[in-house]
Coordinates of C-alpha atoms and ligand atoms in Angstrom, one line a residue:
X1 CA 9.2 30.3 -66.4
X2 CA 7.3 33.4 -65.6
X3 CA 8.3 34.9 -62.3
X4 CA 7.2 38.5 -62.4
X5 CA 4.4 40.1 -64.3
X6 CA 3.8 43.8 -65.2
X7 CA 0.1 44.6 -65.1
X8 CA -0.6 47.1 -67.9
X9 CA -3.9 48.2 -66.6
X10 CA -5.7 49.9 -63.7
X11 CA -8.7 49.5 -61.4
X12 CA -10.5 46.3 -60.7
X13 CA -9.0 44.2 -63.5
X14 CA -5.4 45.1 -62.3
X15 CA -6.4 43.9 -58.8
X16 CA -7.9 40.8 -60.3
X17 CA -4.6 40.0 -62.1
X18 CA -2.5 40.8 -59.0
X19 CA -4.6 38.3 -57.1
X20 CA -3.9 35.5 -59.6
X21 CA -0.1 36.4 -59.3
X22 CA -0.3 36.2 -55.5
X23 CA -1.9 32.8 -55.6
X24 CA 0.7 31.5 -58.0
X25 CA 3.6 32.9 -56.0
X26 CA 4.5 35.4 -58.8
X27 CA 5.6 38.9 -58.2
X28 CA 3.4 41.7 -59.7
X29 CA 4.2 45.2 -60.8
X30 CA 1.4 47.8 -61.1
X31 CA 1.5 51.0 -63.1
X32 CA -0.5 54.1 -62.3
X33 CA -1.1 57.7 -63.4
X34 CA -1.1 60.6 -60.9
X35 CA -4.9 60.4 -60.9
X36 CA -4.7 56.8 -59.9
X37 CA -2.2 57.1 -57.1
X38 CA -4.8 56.0 -54.5
X39 CA -6.5 53.2 -56.5
X40 CA -6.4 49.9 -54.8
X41 CA -4.5 48.2 -57.6
X42 CA -1.4 50.2 -56.6
X43 CA -1.5 48.6 -53.2
X44 CA -2.4 45.1 -54.3
X45 CA 0.7 44.6 -56.5
X46 CA 4.1 43.9 -55.0
X47 CA 5.6 47.0 -56.7
X48 CA 4.0 50.1 -58.3
X49 CA 5.4 52.7 -60.6
X50 CA 4.0 56.0 -61.7
X51 CA 3.9 56.2 -65.5
X52 CA 3.3 59.9 -65.8
X53 CA 1.1 62.8 -64.8
X54 CA -1.2 62.5 -67.8
X55 CA -4.5 60.6 -67.1
X56 CA -4.3 58.3 -70.1
X57 CA -1.1 58.6 -72.1
X58 CA 1.0 56.4 -69.8
X59 CA -1.5 53.5 -70.0
X60 CA -1.5 53.8 -73.8
X61 CA 2.2 53.9 -74.4
X62 CA 3.5 50.4 -75.4
X63 CA 7.2 51.4 -75.6
X64 CA 7.2 52.9 -72.2
X65 CA 5.4 50.0 -70.6
X66 CA 7.7 47.4 -72.2
X67 CA 10.7 49.4 -71.1
X68 CA 9.4 49.6 -67.5
X69 CA 8.8 45.8 -67.6
X70 CA 12.4 45.2 -68.6
X71 CA 13.8 47.7 -66.1
X72 CA 11.8 46.1 -63.2
X73 CA 12.8 42.6 -64.2
X74 CA 9.4 41.4 -65.4
X75 CA 9.3 38.5 -67.8
X76 CA 5.7 39.0 -68.8
X77 CA 3.0 41.6 -69.3
X78 CA -0.7 41.1 -68.7
X79 CA -2.8 43.7 -70.6
X80 CA -6.2 43.3 -68.9
X81 CA -9.1 44.6 -71.0
X82 CA -9.4 48.0 -72.8
X83 CA -6.3 50.1 -73.1
X84 CA -3.6 48.2 -75.0
X85 CA -5.2 44.8 -74.7
X86 CA -6.2 44.6 -78.3
X87 CA -3.4 46.7 -79.7
X88 CA -1.1 44.5 -81.8
X89 CA 1.8 46.9 -81.2
X90 CA 2.1 45.9 -77.5
X91 CA 2.2 42.2 -78.4
X92 CA 4.7 42.9 -81.2
X93 CA 7.0 45.0 -79.1
X94 CA 6.9 42.4 -76.3
X95 CA 8.0 39.6 -78.7
X96 CA 10.7 41.8 -80.1
X97 CA 12.1 42.6 -76.7
X98 CA 11.8 39.1 -75.2
X99 CA 8.9 39.8 -72.8
X100 CA 6.0 37.4 -72.8
X101 CA 2.7 38.9 -73.8
X102 CA -0.1 37.2 -71.9
X103 CA -2.5 36.9 -74.8
X104 CA -2.5 35.8 -78.5
X105 CA 0.2 36.9 -80.9
X106 CA 0.1 40.2 -82.7
X107 CA -1.1 38.6 -86.0
X108 CA -4.3 37.2 -84.4
X109 CA -5.0 40.4 -82.5
X110 CA -4.7 42.4 -85.8
X111 CA -6.9 39.9 -87.7
X112 CA -9.7 39.7 -85.1
X113 CA -9.5 43.4 -84.3
X114 CA -10.6 44.1 -87.9
X115 CA -14.2 43.1 -87.9
X116 CA -14.5 42.6 -91.6
X117 CA -11.3 40.6 -91.8
X118 CA -12.6 38.5 -88.9
X119 CA -15.9 37.9 -90.7
X120 CA -14.0 36.8 -93.8
X121 CA -11.9 34.3 -91.8
X122 CA -15.0 32.9 -90.1
X123 CA -16.8 32.4 -93.4
X124 CA -13.9 30.5 -94.7
X125 CA -13.9 28.3 -91.6
X126 CA -17.6 27.6 -92.1
X127 CA -18.8 29.6 -89.1
X128 CA -22.1 31.4 -89.9
X129 CA -21.7 35.2 -89.8
X130 CA -24.4 37.9 -89.7
X131 CA -25.3 38.8 -93.3
X132 CA -23.6 42.0 -94.4
X133 CA -21.2 43.7 -96.8
X134 CA -18.3 41.6 -98.0
X135 CA -15.8 44.1 -96.7
X136 CA -15.7 47.8 -95.7
X137 CA -17.9 50.2 -97.6
X138 CA -15.9 52.9 -99.3
X139 CA -18.4 55.7 -99.5
X140 CA -22.1 56.6 -99.0
X141 CA -23.1 55.4 -102.4
X142 CA -21.7 52.0 -101.8
X143 CA -23.2 51.9 -98.4
X144 CA -26.7 52.7 -99.8
X145 CA -26.3 50.0 -102.5
X146 CA -25.2 47.4 -100.0
X147 CA -28.0 48.3 -97.6
X148 CA -30.5 47.9 -100.4
X149 CA -29.1 44.5 -101.2
X150 CA -29.0 43.3 -97.6
X151 CA -32.4 44.9 -96.7
X152 CA -33.3 47.4 -93.9
X153 CA -33.0 47.7 -91.0
X154 CA -29.2 47.6 -91.1
X155 CA -26.4 48.3 -88.7
X156 CA -23.6 50.6 -89.7
X157 CA -20.5 49.6 -87.8
X158 CA -17.0 50.8 -87.2
X159 CA -14.6 48.1 -88.4
X160 CA -12.2 48.7 -85.5
X161 CA -15.0 49.4 -83.0
X162 CA -15.4 48.2 -79.4
X163 CA -17.0 48.9 -76.1
X164 CA -20.4 49.3 -77.9
X165 CA -19.4 52.5 -79.6
X166 CA -19.3 53.2 -83.4
X167 CA -22.5 51.3 -84.1
X168 CA -25.8 52.8 -85.5
X169 CA -29.0 51.2 -86.5
X170 CA -30.5 52.6 -89.7
X171 CA -34.1 51.8 -90.5
X172 CA -34.1 53.2 -94.0
X173 CA -32.2 55.1 -96.6
X174 CA -32.8 58.5 -94.9
X175 CA -31.3 57.3 -91.6
X176 CA -28.3 55.7 -93.3
X177 CA -27.6 59.0 -95.0
X178 CA -28.0 60.9 -91.8
X179 CA -25.7 58.5 -89.8
X180 CA -23.0 57.8 -92.3
X181 CA -20.7 60.7 -91.5
X182 CA -21.5 60.5 -87.8
X183 CA -20.3 57.0 -87.5
X184 CA -17.2 57.7 -89.5
X185 CA -16.3 60.7 -87.4
X186 CA -17.0 58.7 -84.1
X187 CA -14.9 55.8 -85.4
X188 CA -12.0 58.1 -86.4
X189 CA -12.0 59.8 -83.0
X190 CA -12.4 56.7 -80.8
X191 CA -10.5 54.1 -82.8
X192 CA -8.3 56.0 -85.2
X193 CA -9.8 54.4 -88.2
X194 CA -12.5 55.6 -90.6
X195 CA -13.4 52.2 -91.8
X196 CA -17.1 51.1 -91.6
X197 CA -19.1 48.2 -92.8
X198 CA -22.8 47.1 -92.9
X199 CA -24.5 44.2 -91.2
X200 CA -28.1 43.2 -91.4
X201 CA -29.8 44.3 -88.2
X202 CA -31.0 41.3 -86.3
X203 CA -34.2 42.4 -84.6
X204 CA -34.2 41.7 -80.9
X205 CA -31.5 39.1 -80.8
X206 CA -29.8 37.6 -77.8
X207 CA -26.1 38.3 -77.3
X208 CA -24.5 34.9 -76.6
X209 CA -20.7 34.6 -76.3
X210 CA -18.4 31.7 -75.6
X211 CA -15.3 31.8 -73.5
X212 CA -12.5 29.8 -75.0
X213 CA -9.0 28.8 -73.8
X214 CA -6.4 27.5 -76.2
X215 CA -2.8 26.4 -75.5
X216 CA 0.3 26.1 -77.7
X217 CA -0.1 22.3 -78.0
X218 CA -3.3 22.4 -80.0
X219 CA -5.8 22.0 -77.2
X220 CA -8.8 24.3 -77.5
X221 CA -11.6 24.1 -75.0
X222 CA -14.7 26.2 -74.4
X223 CA -16.0 27.1 -70.9
X224 CA -19.6 27.4 -72.1
X225 CA -21.6 30.5 -72.8
X226 CA -22.5 33.9 -71.3
X227 CA -25.8 35.7 -72.1
X228 CA -25.0 39.4 -72.3
X229 CA -28.4 40.5 -73.7
X230 CA -29.1 43.0 -70.9
X231 CA -27.6 46.0 -72.7
X232 CA -28.1 49.7 -72.9
X233 CA -27.0 51.4 -76.2
X234 CA -25.1 48.2 -77.2
X235 CA -23.2 48.2 -73.9
X236 CA -23.4 45.3 -71.5
X237 CA -24.8 45.9 -68.0
X238 CA -25.7 42.5 -66.6
X239 CA -24.2 39.2 -67.8
X240 CA -25.3 35.7 -67.1
X241 CA -23.7 32.3 -67.3
X242 CA -24.9 29.9 -68.6
X243 CA -27.7 31.5 -70.7
X244 CA -31.1 30.5 -69.2
X245 CA -32.5 30.7 -72.7
X246 CA -30.6 27.9 -74.6
X247 CA -31.5 24.3 -75.2
X248 CA -28.8 21.7 -74.5
X249 CA -28.6 21.3 -78.3
X250 CA -28.0 25.0 -78.8
X251 CA -25.4 25.0 -76.0
X252 CA -23.5 22.1 -77.7
X253 CA -23.7 23.8 -81.1
X254 CA -22.4 27.2 -80.0
X255 CA -19.6 25.7 -78.0
X256 CA -18.5 23.7 -81.0
X257 CA -18.8 26.8 -83.3
X258 CA -16.6 28.8 -80.9
X259 CA -13.9 26.1 -80.8
X260 CA -14.0 25.9 -84.6
X261 CA -13.6 29.7 -84.8
X262 CA -10.5 29.6 -82.5
X263 CA -8.9 26.7 -84.3
X264 CA -9.4 28.4 -87.7
X265 CA -7.1 31.3 -86.7
X266 CA -4.7 29.1 -84.6
X267 CA -5.8 30.9 -81.5
X268 CA -3.7 30.8 -78.3
X269 CA -4.6 32.0 -74.8
X270 CA -8.1 33.2 -73.6
X271 CA -10.6 34.7 -76.0
X272 CA -14.3 35.2 -76.5
X273 CA -16.3 34.5 -79.5
X274 CA -19.4 36.7 -79.6
X275 CA -22.6 35.5 -81.4
X276 CA -26.1 36.9 -82.0
X277 CA -28.9 34.4 -81.6
X278 CA -31.9 35.2 -83.7
X279 CA -35.5 34.8 -82.7
X280 CA -35.6 31.9 -85.2
X281 CA -32.8 30.1 -83.3
X282 CA -29.9 30.8 -85.7
X283 CA -26.4 31.7 -84.4
X284 CA -24.4 34.3 -86.3
X285 CA -20.7 35.1 -85.5
X286 CA -20.4 38.8 -84.6
X287 CA -16.8 39.4 -83.4
X288 CA -14.0 37.9 -81.4
X289 CA -12.4 39.7 -78.4
X290 CA -8.8 38.6 -78.1
X291 CA -8.4 39.3 -74.4
X292 CA -9.8 38.7 -71.0
X293 CA -13.3 40.1 -70.8
X294 CA -15.0 42.2 -68.1
X295 CA -17.5 39.3 -67.5
X296 CA -15.0 36.4 -67.3
X297 CA -15.9 36.2 -63.6
X298 CA -19.3 34.5 -64.1
X299 CA -17.6 31.8 -66.2
X300 CA -15.1 31.3 -63.4
X301 CA -18.0 30.9 -60.9
X302 CA -19.9 28.2 -62.9
X303 CA -16.8 26.2 -64.0
X304 CA -14.4 26.7 -61.0
X305 CA -11.6 27.5 -63.5
X306 CA -9.4 30.6 -62.8
X307 CA -9.2 32.1 -66.2
X308 CA -6.4 34.5 -65.4
X309 CA -4.2 31.8 -64.0
X310 CA -4.9 29.7 -67.1
X311 CA -3.8 32.7 -69.2
X312 CA -0.5 32.9 -67.4
X313 CA 0.2 29.2 -67.6
X314 CA -0.7 29.2 -71.4
X315 CA 1.7 32.1 -71.9
X316 CA 4.4 30.1 -70.2
X317 CA 3.9 27.3 -72.7
X318 CA 2.0 24.9 -70.4
X319 CA -0.9 22.8 -71.7
X320 CA -4.5 23.5 -70.4
X321 CA -4.9 22.2 -66.9
X322 CA -8.2 20.4 -67.8
X323 CA -9.8 18.7 -70.7
X324 CA -13.1 19.7 -72.3
X325 CA -14.9 16.7 -70.7
X326 CA -13.8 17.8 -67.3
X327 CA -15.5 21.1 -67.5
X328 CA -19.0 20.9 -66.2
X329 CA -21.1 24.0 -65.6
X330 CA -22.7 24.2 -62.2
X331 CA -25.6 26.5 -61.3
X332 CA -25.9 30.0 -62.6
X333 CA -23.9 33.2 -62.1
X334 CA -24.9 36.8 -62.7
X335 CA -22.6 39.8 -62.9
X336 CA -23.7 43.4 -62.3
X337 CA -21.5 46.1 -63.6
X338 CA -21.7 48.8 -60.9
X339 CA -21.2 52.1 -62.8
X340 CA -21.0 55.5 -61.2
X341 CA -23.8 56.9 -63.3
X342 CA -27.2 58.3 -62.4
X343 CA -29.8 56.0 -63.9
X344 CA -32.5 58.5 -63.1
X345 CA -30.7 61.2 -65.0
X346 CA -30.0 59.6 -68.4
X347 CA -27.0 57.7 -66.9
X348 CA -25.0 60.9 -66.4
X349 CA -21.5 60.1 -64.9
X350 CA -21.4 60.7 -61.1
X351 CA -17.7 60.9 -60.0
X352 CA -16.4 62.1 -56.7
X353 CA -15.5 61.0 -53.2
X354 CA -17.0 57.9 -51.7
X355 CA -18.4 58.8 -48.3
X356 CA -19.2 55.1 -47.6
X357 CA -18.4 51.8 -49.3
X358 CA -19.6 48.4 -48.1
X359 CA -19.1 45.3 -50.3
X360 CA -21.7 42.6 -50.2
X361 CA -20.6 39.2 -48.9
X362 CA -22.1 35.9 -47.8
X363 CA -22.6 32.7 -49.7
X364 CA -22.2 32.8 -53.4
X365 CA -21.2 36.5 -53.6
X366 CA -18.0 38.0 -55.1
X367 CA -17.0 41.6 -55.5
X368 CA -14.2 42.7 -57.8
X369 CA -13.2 46.3 -57.3
X370 CA -10.4 48.8 -56.6
X371 CA -12.5 51.3 -54.6
X372 CA -12.9 51.8 -50.8
X373 CA -14.5 54.3 -48.3
X374 CA -12.9 57.7 -48.8
X375 CA -11.6 57.0 -52.3
X376 CA -12.1 59.7 -54.8
X377 CA -13.3 58.3 -58.1
X378 CA -11.3 60.1 -60.9
X379 CA -13.4 61.4 -63.8
X380 CA -10.9 60.4 -66.5
X381 CA -11.7 56.7 -66.8
X382 CA -14.4 54.2 -67.3
X383 CA -17.5 54.7 -65.0
X384 CA -17.5 51.0 -64.0
X385 CA -16.0 50.9 -60.5
X386 CA -17.1 47.5 -59.2
X387 CA -18.5 44.2 -60.3
X388 CA -20.8 42.2 -58.1
X389 CA -21.1 38.6 -59.0
X390 CA -23.5 36.1 -57.5
X391 CA -23.7 32.4 -57.9
X392 CA -26.6 30.0 -57.1
X393 CA -27.6 26.4 -57.8
X394 CA -30.7 27.4 -59.7
X395 CA -31.8 30.4 -61.7
X396 CA -34.3 31.4 -59.0
X397 CA -31.7 31.1 -56.2
X398 CA -29.2 33.2 -58.2
X399 CA -31.8 36.0 -58.8
X400 CA -32.7 36.0 -55.1
X401 CA -29.0 36.1 -54.2
X402 CA -28.6 39.1 -56.6
X403 CA -31.4 40.9 -54.9
X404 CA -30.0 40.2 -51.5
X405 CA -26.4 41.2 -52.5
X406 CA -27.4 44.5 -54.1
X407 CA -29.5 45.3 -51.1
X408 CA -26.5 44.6 -48.8
X409 CA -24.1 46.8 -50.9
X410 CA -23.6 50.4 -49.9
X411 CA -22.1 53.1 -51.9
X412 CA -22.4 56.7 -50.6
X413 CA -21.4 60.0 -52.1
X414 CA -22.0 59.1 -55.8
X415 CA -24.9 57.7 -57.7
X416 CA -24.7 54.2 -59.1
X417 CA -26.6 51.8 -61.3
X418 CA -27.5 49.6 -58.3
X419 CA -31.1 50.7 -57.9
X420 CA -31.7 50.3 -61.6
X421 CA -30.4 46.6 -61.4
X422 CA -32.8 46.1 -58.4
X423 CA -35.6 47.1 -60.7
X424 CA -34.5 44.7 -63.4
X425 CA -34.1 41.8 -60.9
X426 CA -37.7 42.4 -59.8
X427 CA -39.1 42.3 -63.3
X428 CA -41.2 39.1 -64.1
X429 CA -39.6 38.7 -67.5
X430 CA -36.1 38.8 -66.1
X431 CA -37.1 36.4 -63.4
X432 CA -38.6 34.0 -66.0
X433 CA -35.2 34.2 -67.9
X434 CA -36.8 35.9 -70.9
X435 CA -34.9 38.8 -72.4
X436 CA -33.2 39.9 -75.6
X437 CA -31.0 43.0 -76.4
X438 CA -34.2 45.0 -76.7
X439 CA -35.3 44.4 -73.1
X440 CA -34.2 47.7 -71.6
X441 CA -35.5 49.8 -74.6
X442 CA -38.8 48.0 -74.3
X443 CA -39.0 48.8 -70.5
X444 CA -38.4 52.5 -70.1
X445 CA -40.3 52.3 -66.8
X446 CA -37.2 50.6 -65.3
X447 CA -35.4 53.9 -65.2
X448 CA -38.4 55.6 -63.4
X449 CA -38.3 53.6 -60.2
X450 CA -38.7 55.0 -56.8
X451 CA -35.5 54.6 -54.7
X452 CA -35.8 51.4 -52.6
X453 CA -34.1 52.9 -49.6
X454 CA -33.8 56.6 -48.9
X455 CA -30.6 58.1 -47.4
X456 CA -32.5 58.8 -44.2
X457 CA -33.6 55.1 -44.0
X458 CA -30.0 54.0 -44.6
X459 CA -28.7 56.3 -41.7
X460 CA -31.4 54.9 -39.4
X461 CA -30.5 51.3 -40.3
X462 CA -26.8 51.9 -39.6
X463 CA -27.6 53.7 -36.3
X464 CA -29.8 50.7 -35.3
X465 CA -27.1 48.2 -36.2
X466 CA -24.5 50.1 -34.2
X467 CA -26.8 50.4 -31.2
X468 CA -27.5 46.6 -31.4
X469 CA -23.8 45.9 -31.6
X470 CA -22.8 48.0 -28.6
X471 CA -25.6 46.4 -26.6
X472 CA -27.9 49.4 -26.0
Ligands
ADP1 P1 -16.2 43.2 -72.7 O1 -16.0 43.1 -74.2 O2 -15.1 42.7 -71.9 O3 -17.5 42.8 -72.3 P2 -16.5 46.1 -73.0 O4 -17.0 46.0 -74.4 O5 -17.4 46.7 -72.0 O6 -16.1 44.7 -72.4 O7 -15.1 46.8 -73.0 C1 -14.3 46.8 -71.9 C2 -13.4 48.1 -71.9 O8 -12.6 48.1 -73.0 C3 -14.2 49.4 -71.9 O9 -13.5 50.3 -71.1 C4 -14.2 49.7 -73.4 O10 -14.3 51.1 -73.5 C5 -12.8 49.3 -73.8 N1 -12.7 48.9 -75.2 C6 -13.3 47.8 -75.7 N2 -13.0 47.7 -77.0 C7 -12.3 48.7 -77.4 C8 -11.7 49.2 -78.6 N3 -11.8 48.6 -79.7 N4 -11.0 50.4 -78.5 C9 -10.9 51.0 -77.3 N5 -11.4 50.6 -76.2 C10 -12.1 49.5 -76.2
ADP2 P1 -18.4 45.9 -79.8 O1 -17.1 45.6 -80.5 O2 -18.6 47.4 -79.5 O3 -18.6 45.0 -78.6 P2 -20.3 44.3 -81.3 O4 -20.1 44.0 -82.7 O5 -19.9 43.2 -80.4 O6 -19.5 45.6 -80.9 O7 -21.8 44.7 -81.0 C1 -22.2 45.2 -79.7 C2 -23.7 45.0 -79.5 O8 -24.4 45.7 -80.6 C3 -24.2 43.6 -79.6 O9 -24.0 42.9 -78.4 C4 -25.6 43.8 -80.0 O10 -26.5 44.1 -79.0 C5 -25.5 45.0 -81.0 N1 -25.4 44.5 -82.4 C6 -24.2 44.5 -83.0 N2 -24.4 44.0 -84.3 C7 -25.7 43.8 -84.4 C8 -26.6 43.3 -85.5 N3 -26.1 43.0 -86.7 N4 -27.9 43.2 -85.2 C9 -28.4 43.6 -84.0 N5 -27.7 44.0 -83.0 C10 -26.4 44.1 -83.2
MG3 MG1 -18.7 43.0 -78.7

């Protein structure tokens, strides 16, 4: 039985995991760097330990984290996303030292973390993969030859890549030559591996991914799909569940493909199988993320299943708490990644002290975050500081709820992506549920909006609200 969990992460996802522990009557242990001393995740766990003065090193040290888990009497570790979540070393050390790792085993993490190995495993399982090189390309000559065979445009991709980095589109031979060394150096720096491979570039695809859950008893279920096509530079900004752009037949097909993918590698715990959907209606496997994803929230909203709790139960050896037939999606959910970036200034990071923070609420609105008024956002970590999730019965109601929630939300002292999302929500194509991964590139005007509410207007609105409240 799991009684106490060390959360090997920070920020909103650490808060999210602590919440699942609290509801399950489990004790939770947070870790933090000096820079994170005042992050809400430190307060939300039952215990918290500083893992060093460095900004990142502590979060990235599997030995230190497992030692701390043992010293504090934890029987399990939840890795969250990013950091060590897809590092097979942490899973391996956990097994070795008798601490449960809440995720798949090291073998599966290693296999799926290598995009060319994963592609091979999927081809064997009969899951269609994006056309591309058989394995890694060893040098520029081989890259040029493979690209010629596959046909331009191609994508040059880092084999160990993630987070939308280490990917370059090359439209011709010249661009491939120019990008080759660049991608290798980016991959080496970011992922510690120089391996690259080539995929056919699918022009204006939709990014459709399927959440799956699998237990130790051979049960594999999918929780339907998410549409993550609203991206900037291959990074997700807005996610939607279910996709408003699939037919019931396509929905059934992709769910079945994802389950087949998970079964093929004997998957256990929560995972996401990512696909590209071509304009011609074909699905291609792209990669599998062997961890909880940032956008798991929208799947929770439409299915009512708490994915983090399921993860903990699966790690404990329990069977899934539901059957495939029992999962029925209800309505739509949208997640907005609130990043502290200035959308009017090329999305430049905007860290600093929050002079004001107000989370939206009301029906169908959820906010996952670790920030609060007065909090100083440290510059060392991801710029995503909150997630606003809205749910509605219909697509139109969900869009309107998104508009209302983002209008309610207040973040002062730093610039955020909120006004940019408001522009997207107002766009007729988005409202019609029509978008592919090229949507933002095709609409540069969305970053040239005029601010919906000026700071002066905001001050006046607050003064008026206070005046009304005290009965002036
Ligand atoms: P998701 O796949 O859950 O939608 P992202 O791709 O946005 O999420 O990644 C979530 C976090 O994990 C980001 O901080 C990202 O930088 C980090 N991340 C994802 N993959 C990797 C990787 N292979 N190596 C290092 N960091 C990664
Ligand atoms: P990461 O591990 O960084 O998440 P992915 O392989 O999942 O990388 O790709 C991230 C994004 O890049 C996709 O969601 C998609 O928008 C784009 N992309 C990746 N591969 C292709 C491709 N072959 N054709 C077109 N777009 C692609
Ligand atoms: Mg991906």
